Steps between C-alpha positions, in 0.01 A plus 500: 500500500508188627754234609511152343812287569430288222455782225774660624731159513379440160617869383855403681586192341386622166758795556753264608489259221512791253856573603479841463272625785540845526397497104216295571351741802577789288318344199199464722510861680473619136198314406361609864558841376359468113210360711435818704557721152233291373266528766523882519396605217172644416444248166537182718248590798313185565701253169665195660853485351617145399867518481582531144358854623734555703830488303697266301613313792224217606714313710569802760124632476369160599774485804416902587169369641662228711729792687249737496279251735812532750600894406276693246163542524475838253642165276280197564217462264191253622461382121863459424582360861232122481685437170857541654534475878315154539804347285769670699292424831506149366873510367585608877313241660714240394839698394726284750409219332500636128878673561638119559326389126777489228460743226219706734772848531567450134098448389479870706772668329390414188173674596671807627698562215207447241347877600241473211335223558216397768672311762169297575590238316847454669320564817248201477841305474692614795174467722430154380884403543460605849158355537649153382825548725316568796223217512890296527533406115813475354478784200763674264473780223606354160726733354356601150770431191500759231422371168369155603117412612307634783560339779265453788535767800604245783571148575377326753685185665294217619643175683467180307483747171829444293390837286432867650137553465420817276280790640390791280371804609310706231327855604211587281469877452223751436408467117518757296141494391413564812761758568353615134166490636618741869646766277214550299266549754734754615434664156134504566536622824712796439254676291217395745721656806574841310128569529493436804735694635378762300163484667662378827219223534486223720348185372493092440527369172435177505565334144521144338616461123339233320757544202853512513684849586697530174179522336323767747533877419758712662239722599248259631496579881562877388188484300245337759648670784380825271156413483450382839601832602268666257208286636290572809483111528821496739380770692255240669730208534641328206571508129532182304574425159550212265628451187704287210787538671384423932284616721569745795375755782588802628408624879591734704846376725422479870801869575354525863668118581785627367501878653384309846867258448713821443294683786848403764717358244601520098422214265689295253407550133424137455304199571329641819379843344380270210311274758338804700401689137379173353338348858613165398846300456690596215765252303829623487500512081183635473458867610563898403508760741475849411534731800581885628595602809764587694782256548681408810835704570659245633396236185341621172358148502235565744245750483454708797203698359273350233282781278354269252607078476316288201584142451477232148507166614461308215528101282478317200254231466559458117580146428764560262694718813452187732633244255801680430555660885516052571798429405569135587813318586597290177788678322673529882420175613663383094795747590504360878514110369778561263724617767418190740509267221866440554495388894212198424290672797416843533291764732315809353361796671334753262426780702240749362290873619104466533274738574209431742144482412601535170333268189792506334729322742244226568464457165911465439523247805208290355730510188812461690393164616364324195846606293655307779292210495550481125893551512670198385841528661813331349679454868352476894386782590449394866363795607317804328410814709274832363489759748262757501637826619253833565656793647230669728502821686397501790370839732644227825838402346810659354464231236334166453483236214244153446691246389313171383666177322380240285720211546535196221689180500507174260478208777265396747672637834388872540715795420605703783395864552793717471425877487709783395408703844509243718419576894254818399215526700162488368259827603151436486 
């Protein structure tokens, strides 16, 4: 575990504005708990829960990893914790100046007591209402009225300005072709992991689709991981193949990095066994593991003696998954102007996930930028921020994230940076 005064002031004040404390701490001991249950059992060795996995209620899940940092360990997750404890290390940062906003303790409730929905939205709004409040700016929540228009998230009150100026805050989630896209790769894999674990090999497929997954066989990786252990070919290094629907190869894993690593020590069935298996760096999104072993008494998450470990790392190059993985900005930055449009001036942040060395994100950015160049907007929009969020595990860090803006504006004088983790420190 590890101390942080400003998670842990974070995880406070949220508990504080809920008015119900106890309720709140007892909500997120649960989710610690349906964590563990998850975690433990034999199905989920090596699967990176998101938290709709973890119960109905997202709103404790997501805070579960913040007190786990301080209390849990058996608890914190390194995939779930860069997408959560960076925004309540953030939140905490600046929470003295966010608790003296008006309308901040009531924008909190309001995420407390919606249980079923992902609080990163209403996250990316208390962090940038602290952000704002600490650089000295003059910022309130704008209560929203029931049954009238959306109204923007905050106003901001400028000297000389006889009008509030409006700031939106929009957070662009994961889309579902994408999440479409993960789960059906899962599909594949499953049949290509019950082989082998049935054989209790240890190798590297290595494989890049040139069509989209909804049109690839269920029992494509299955199938060539069948012949390739039929042939003599991989018996003398590797076994590649290509066809309509990619191209691939299939090696043996490099076990003795990963038998040398659990030599003094047990290893996490994650990024790092990928990484010694594969012998190169592995995105987050883009990897299987099948493995047998012996798991760690103390934590069924880490393998204290590894049999057999055989890794998919795997990506789409099809032009049709690219084009519809870049989703641009327009419809949020329509949605964004609409609820500015009333103030005369407004401020939008659209906040967004990315994935690193990844075609498809470059490709959305590039896209991101001319739909904003294009926009015609019907009021100032002084200000227009995209930032670029990629969760990263890390084998130094408890959790890290890359954050990277784009900033617009409509005059000559240059838009200032403002970043929604502001004060980070950049590694390498």
């Amino acid at each position: 575990v590890e101390h942080d005064g400003e998670v842990e002031a974070a995880l406070n004040w949220l508990a504080n504005a809920s008015e119900d404390a106890p309720a709140l701490w007892r909500r997120i001991e649960v989710a610690q708990a349906r964590y563990i249950g998850f975690t433990a059992a034999k199905q989920n060795l090596g699967l990176a829960p998101d938290l709709p996995d973890l119960g109905p209620d997202l709103v404790a899940s997501f805070l579960a990893q913040a007190k786990s940092l301080l209390d849990l360990r058996r608890s914190y997750d390194i995939s779930l914790a860069c997408r959560c404890i960076p925004w309540m290390k953030q939140l905490g940062v600046n929470v003295k100046e966010l608790a003296r906003v008006d309308g901040a303790a009531e924008r909190a409730r309001r995420m407390l007591a919606d249980a079923t929905t992902a609080p990163d939205g209403p996250m990316l709004e208390l962090v940038m209402g602290g952000n704002y409040a600490a650089r000295g700016l003059e910022v309130k929540f704008v209560p929203e009225a029931p049954g009238q228009a959306k109204t923007p998230d905050l106003h901001l009150y400028v000297r000389g300005l006889a009008a509030p100026v409006a700031i939106e805050l929009k957070r662009l989630r994961q889309g579902q072709y994408e999440l479409a896209e993960q789960a059906r790769h899962r599909l594949l894999f499953r049949q290509a992991a019950a082989i082998i674990d049935a054989r209790r090999v240890s190798l590297h497929m290595e494989v890049t689709y040139t069509r989209e997954l909804k049109d690839v066989p269920e029992s494509y990786l299955a199938g060539w991981l069948s012949r390739c252990l039929s042939s003599p070919l991989v018996l003398s290094g590797a076994y590649p193949w290509r066809d309509e629907f990619g191209e691939g190869l299939i090696k043996r894993a490099n076990l003795p990095a990963v038998w040398e690593d659990v030599r003094t020590s047990s290893l996490y069935v994650g990024t790092k066994m990928a990484r010694l298996l594969s012998g190169s760096s592995i995105r987050e999104n883009g990897y299987h593991l099948a493995v047998g072993g012996e798991p760690d008494d103390r934590d069924p998450r880490f393998m204290d003696e590894v049999r057999y470990a055989s890794v998919v790392t795997w990506h789409c190059t099809a032009a049709e998954s690219i084009d519809k993985k870049a989703r641009h900005v327009k419809a949020k930055l329509v949605e964004a102007e609409r609820q500015v449009q009333s103030a005369g001036i407004g401020i939008i942040h659209l906040a967004m996930d990315a994935v690193v060395d990844c075609e498809s994100s470059d490709r959305r950015r590039e896209r991101n930028k001319l739909a904003i160049m294009e926009f015609k907007s019907e009021s100032l929009v002084a200000a227009l921020y995209v930032h670029y969020l990629v969760p990263r595990i890390s084998e130094a860090h408890s959790w890290l994230i890359d954050e990277t803006v784009d900033k617009f504006g409509t005059g000559q004088d240059e838009v200032p940076t403002m970043m929604i983790f502001e004060g980070s420190k950049p590694l390498e």
